[in-house]
Structure formats: C-alpha cells, structure tokens
PDB file of C-alpha atoms in Angstrom:
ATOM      1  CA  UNK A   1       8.867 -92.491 -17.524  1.00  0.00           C
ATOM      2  CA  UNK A   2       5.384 -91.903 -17.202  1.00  0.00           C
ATOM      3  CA  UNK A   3       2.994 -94.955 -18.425  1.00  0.00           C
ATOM      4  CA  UNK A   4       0.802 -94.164 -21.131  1.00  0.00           C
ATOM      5  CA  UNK A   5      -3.025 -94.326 -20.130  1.00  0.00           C
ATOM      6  CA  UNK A   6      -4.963 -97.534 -20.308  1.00  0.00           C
ATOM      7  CA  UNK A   7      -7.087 -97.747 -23.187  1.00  0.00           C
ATOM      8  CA  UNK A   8     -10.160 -97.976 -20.389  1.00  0.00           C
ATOM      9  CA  UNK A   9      -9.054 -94.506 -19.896  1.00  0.00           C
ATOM     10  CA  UNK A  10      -8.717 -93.151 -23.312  1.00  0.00           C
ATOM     11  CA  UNK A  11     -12.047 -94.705 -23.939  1.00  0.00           C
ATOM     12  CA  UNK A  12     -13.763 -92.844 -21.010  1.00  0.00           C
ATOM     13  CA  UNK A  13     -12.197 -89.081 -21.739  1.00  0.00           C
ATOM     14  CA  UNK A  14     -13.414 -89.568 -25.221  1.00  0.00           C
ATOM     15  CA  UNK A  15     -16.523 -89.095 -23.840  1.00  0.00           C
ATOM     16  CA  UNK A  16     -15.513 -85.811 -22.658  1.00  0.00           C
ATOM     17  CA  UNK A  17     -15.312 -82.363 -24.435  1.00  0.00           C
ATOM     18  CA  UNK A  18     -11.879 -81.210 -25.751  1.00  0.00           C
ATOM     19  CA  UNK A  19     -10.224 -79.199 -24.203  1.00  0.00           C
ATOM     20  CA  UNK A  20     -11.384 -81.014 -21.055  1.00  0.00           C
ATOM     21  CA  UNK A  21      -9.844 -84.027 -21.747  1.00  0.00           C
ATOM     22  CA  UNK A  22      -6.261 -82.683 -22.882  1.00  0.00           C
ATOM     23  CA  UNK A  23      -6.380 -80.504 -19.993  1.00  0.00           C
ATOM     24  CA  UNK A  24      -7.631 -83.940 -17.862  1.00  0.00           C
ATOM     25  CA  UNK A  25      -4.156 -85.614 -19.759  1.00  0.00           C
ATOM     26  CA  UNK A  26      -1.577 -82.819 -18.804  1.00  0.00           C
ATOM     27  CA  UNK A  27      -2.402 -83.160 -14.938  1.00  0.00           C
ATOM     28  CA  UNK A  28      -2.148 -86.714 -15.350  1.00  0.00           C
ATOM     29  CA  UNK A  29       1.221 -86.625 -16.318  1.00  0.00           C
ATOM     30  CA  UNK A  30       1.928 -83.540 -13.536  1.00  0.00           C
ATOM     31  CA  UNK A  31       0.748 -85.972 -10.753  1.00  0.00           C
ATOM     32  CA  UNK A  32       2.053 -89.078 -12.146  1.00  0.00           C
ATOM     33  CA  UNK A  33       5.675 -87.591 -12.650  1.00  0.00           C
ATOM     34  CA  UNK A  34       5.633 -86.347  -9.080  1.00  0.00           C
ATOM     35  CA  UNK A  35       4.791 -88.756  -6.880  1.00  0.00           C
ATOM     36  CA  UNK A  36       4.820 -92.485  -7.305  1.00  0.00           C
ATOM     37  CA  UNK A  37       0.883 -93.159  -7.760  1.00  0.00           C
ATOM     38  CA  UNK A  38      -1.278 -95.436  -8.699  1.00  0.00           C
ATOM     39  CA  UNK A  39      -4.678 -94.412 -10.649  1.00  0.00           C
ATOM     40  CA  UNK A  40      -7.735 -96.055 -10.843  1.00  0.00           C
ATOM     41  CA  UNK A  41     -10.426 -95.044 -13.230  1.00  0.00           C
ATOM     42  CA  UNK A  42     -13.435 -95.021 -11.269  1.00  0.00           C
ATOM     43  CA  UNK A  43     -16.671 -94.790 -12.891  1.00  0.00           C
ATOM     44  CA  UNK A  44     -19.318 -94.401 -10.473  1.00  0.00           C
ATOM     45  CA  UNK A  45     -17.754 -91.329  -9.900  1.00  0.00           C
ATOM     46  CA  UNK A  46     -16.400 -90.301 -13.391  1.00  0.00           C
ATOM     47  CA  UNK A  47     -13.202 -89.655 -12.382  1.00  0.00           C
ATOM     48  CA  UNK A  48      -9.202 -90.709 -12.117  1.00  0.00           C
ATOM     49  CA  UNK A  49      -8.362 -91.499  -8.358  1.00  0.00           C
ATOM     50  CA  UNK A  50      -4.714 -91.352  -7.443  1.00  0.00           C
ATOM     51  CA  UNK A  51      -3.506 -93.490  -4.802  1.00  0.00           C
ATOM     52  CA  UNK A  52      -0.093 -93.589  -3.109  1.00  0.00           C
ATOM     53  CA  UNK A  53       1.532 -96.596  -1.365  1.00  0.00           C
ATOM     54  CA  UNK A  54       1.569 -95.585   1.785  1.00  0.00           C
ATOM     55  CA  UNK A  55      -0.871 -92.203   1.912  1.00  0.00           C
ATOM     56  CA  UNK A  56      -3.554 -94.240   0.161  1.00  0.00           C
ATOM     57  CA  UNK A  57      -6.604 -92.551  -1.315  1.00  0.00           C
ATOM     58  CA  UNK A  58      -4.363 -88.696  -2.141  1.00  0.00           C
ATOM     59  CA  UNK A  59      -6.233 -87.157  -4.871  1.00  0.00           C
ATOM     60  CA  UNK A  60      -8.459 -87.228  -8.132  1.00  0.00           C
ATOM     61  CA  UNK A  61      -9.227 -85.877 -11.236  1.00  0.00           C
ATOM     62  CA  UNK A  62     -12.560 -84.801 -12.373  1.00  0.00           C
ATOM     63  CA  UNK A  63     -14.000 -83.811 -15.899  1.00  0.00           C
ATOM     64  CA  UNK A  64     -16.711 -81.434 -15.924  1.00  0.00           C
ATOM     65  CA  UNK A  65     -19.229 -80.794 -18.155  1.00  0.00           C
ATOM     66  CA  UNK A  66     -18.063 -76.950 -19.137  1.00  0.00           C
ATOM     67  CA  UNK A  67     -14.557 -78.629 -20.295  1.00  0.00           C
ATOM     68  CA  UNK A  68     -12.880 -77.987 -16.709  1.00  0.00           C
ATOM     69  CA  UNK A  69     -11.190 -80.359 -14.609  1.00  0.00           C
ATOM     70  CA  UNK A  70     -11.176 -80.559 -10.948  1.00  0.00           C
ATOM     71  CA  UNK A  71      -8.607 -81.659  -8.915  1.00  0.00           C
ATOM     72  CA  UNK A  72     -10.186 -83.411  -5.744  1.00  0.00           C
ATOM     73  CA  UNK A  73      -7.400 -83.354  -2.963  1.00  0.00           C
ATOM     74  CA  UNK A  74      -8.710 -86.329  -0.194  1.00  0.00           C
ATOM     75  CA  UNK A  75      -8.243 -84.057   2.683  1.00  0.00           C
ATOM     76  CA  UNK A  76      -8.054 -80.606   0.904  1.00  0.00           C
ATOM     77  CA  UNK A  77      -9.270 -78.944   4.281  1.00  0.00           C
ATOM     78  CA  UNK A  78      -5.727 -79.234   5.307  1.00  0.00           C
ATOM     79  CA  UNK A  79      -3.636 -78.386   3.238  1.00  0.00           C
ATOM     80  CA  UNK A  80      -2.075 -75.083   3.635  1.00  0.00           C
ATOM     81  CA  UNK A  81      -3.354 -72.721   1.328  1.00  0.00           C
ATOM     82  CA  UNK A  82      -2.049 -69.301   2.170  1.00  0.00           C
ATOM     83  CA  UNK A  83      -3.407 -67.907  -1.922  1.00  0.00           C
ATOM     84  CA  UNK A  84      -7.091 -69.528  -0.758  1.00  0.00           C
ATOM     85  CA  UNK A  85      -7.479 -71.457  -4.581  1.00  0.00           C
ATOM     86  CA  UNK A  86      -8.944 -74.262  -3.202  1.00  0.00           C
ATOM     87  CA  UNK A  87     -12.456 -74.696  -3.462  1.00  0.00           C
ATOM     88  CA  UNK A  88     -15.460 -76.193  -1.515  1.00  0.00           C
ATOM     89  CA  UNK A  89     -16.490 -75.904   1.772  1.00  0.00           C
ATOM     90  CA  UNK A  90     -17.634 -79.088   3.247  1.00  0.00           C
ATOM     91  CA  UNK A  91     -15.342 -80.871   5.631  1.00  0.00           C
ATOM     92  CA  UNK A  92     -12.863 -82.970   4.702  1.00  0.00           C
ATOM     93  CA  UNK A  93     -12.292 -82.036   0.111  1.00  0.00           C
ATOM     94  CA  UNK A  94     -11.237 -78.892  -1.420  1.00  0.00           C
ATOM     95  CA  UNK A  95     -10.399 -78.717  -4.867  1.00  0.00           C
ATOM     96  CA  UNK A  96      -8.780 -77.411  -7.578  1.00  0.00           C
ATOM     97  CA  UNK A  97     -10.125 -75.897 -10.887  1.00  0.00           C
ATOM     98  CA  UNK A  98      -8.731 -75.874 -13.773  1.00  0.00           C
ATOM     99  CA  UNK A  99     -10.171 -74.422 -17.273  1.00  0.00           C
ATOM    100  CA  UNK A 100      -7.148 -73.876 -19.930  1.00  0.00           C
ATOM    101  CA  UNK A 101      -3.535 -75.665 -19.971  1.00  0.00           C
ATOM    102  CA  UNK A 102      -2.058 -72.452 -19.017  1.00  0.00           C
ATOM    103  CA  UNK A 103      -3.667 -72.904 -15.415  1.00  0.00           C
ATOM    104  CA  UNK A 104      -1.734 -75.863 -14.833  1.00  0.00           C
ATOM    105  CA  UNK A 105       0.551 -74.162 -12.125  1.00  0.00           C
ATOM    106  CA  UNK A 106       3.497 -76.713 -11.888  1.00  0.00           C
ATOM    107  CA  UNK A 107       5.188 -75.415  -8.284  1.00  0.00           C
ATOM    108  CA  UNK A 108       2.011 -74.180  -6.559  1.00  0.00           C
ATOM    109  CA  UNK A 109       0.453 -78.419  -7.925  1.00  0.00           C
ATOM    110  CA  UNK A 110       3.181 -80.179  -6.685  1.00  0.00           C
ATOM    111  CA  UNK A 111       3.727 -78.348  -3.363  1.00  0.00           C
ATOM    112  CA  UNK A 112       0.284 -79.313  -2.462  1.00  0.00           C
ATOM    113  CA  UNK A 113       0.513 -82.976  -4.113  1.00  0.00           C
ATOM    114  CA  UNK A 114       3.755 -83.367  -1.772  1.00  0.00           C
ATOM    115  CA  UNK A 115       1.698 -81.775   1.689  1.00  0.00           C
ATOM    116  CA  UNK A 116      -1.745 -84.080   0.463  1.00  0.00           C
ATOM    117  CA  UNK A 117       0.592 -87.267   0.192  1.00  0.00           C
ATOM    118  CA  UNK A 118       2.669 -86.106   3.614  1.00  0.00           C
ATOM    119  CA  UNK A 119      -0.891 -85.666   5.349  1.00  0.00           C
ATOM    120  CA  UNK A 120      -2.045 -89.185   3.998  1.00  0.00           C
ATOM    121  CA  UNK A 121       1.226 -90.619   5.564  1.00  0.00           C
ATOM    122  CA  UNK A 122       0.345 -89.295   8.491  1.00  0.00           C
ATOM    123  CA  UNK A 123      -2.906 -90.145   8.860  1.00  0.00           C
ATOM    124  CA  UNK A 124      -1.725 -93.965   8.185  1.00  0.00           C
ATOM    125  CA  UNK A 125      -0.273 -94.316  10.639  1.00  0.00           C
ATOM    126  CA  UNK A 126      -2.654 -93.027  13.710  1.00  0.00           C
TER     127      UNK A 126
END
C-alpha cells in the first residue's frame, strides 16, 4: 500500500495549478508502487526527490509553471532510450515531460525507473 502524502506535501502542490498537481499525484503513486522509495520534499528546488536504499538519489518530480510535471531521472544520460523522450542535454539529467494524465505511460515509466535504480546500484558500489 502506498502511503498517503505528508501534509508538508499537500500543502506545497496546493500551491501549484490543477491539473499539475493531480498529474504531480498520479506519478507519485507510479514511482512509489514500483520501487521501494523514499521521497523527500525538497524546497529549494520545488520538487519531490525519490531516493532508493541502495541506488540513493534515483529520480524527482517537478511542477512547472504551465501545469506540467517533469520527471528528473539522476543520471538520465544513461538510460537507454531507444524512442529518444527524454529531454535535456547537459551531462548527467534527462527528463521526462508530462502534460495530461493520459501521458502517464505505465511500462515505458517503470522500465526506466527499474534501469535508473539498477544504474544507481551500480554506481554504489564503484
């Protein structure tokens, strides 16, 4: 079962523009219910991080001003990404962008949740 957001967190997306926040609430629950994470709300840079136990630092979630929400994958640049969605081009983040709840692609998410957490794991351990 997935635990309900803090009320720090509900406070925070109320300061964000529906749809942006339901949309910022449905990939919660995606991540959450697919790997065993921890989030921290972090507001310095107005976002959810998602941290794994032993991949650390894996991903975060990003309002945006326009109602989307970003998903911030740590070290995006390699992940393999054979459609080329993933956006950015500096040299270690790519991310995801997502406008409506119908973009929330459940396979195509979790595939590259599973590599970002596998690539974290390895990384660890160096």
């Amino acid at each position: 079962m997935i635990t309900p957001p803090s009320a720090a967190v509900l406070d925070w997306l109320a300061r964000w523009p529906e749809p942006c926040a339901t949309l910022l609430l449905q990939l919660r629950a995606q991540l959450l219910d697919a790997q065993p994470l921890q989030e921290r709300l972090n507001l310095g840079w107005q976002g959810l991080a998602f941290h794994h136990a032993t991949a650390g630092y894996v991903c975060g979630l990003f309002p945006q001003r326009d109602g989307a929400v970003h998903l911030l994958f740590e070290h995006g640049v390699e992940l393999h990404d054979p459609q080329q969605r993933l956006l950015g081009d500096g040299k270690r983040c790519r991310h995801l962008r997502f406008e409506a709840a119908g973009d929330v692609a459940g396979d195509e998410l979790l595939g590259l949740l599973a590599e970002a957490v596998a690539i974290g794991q390895t990384r660890k351990r160096r």
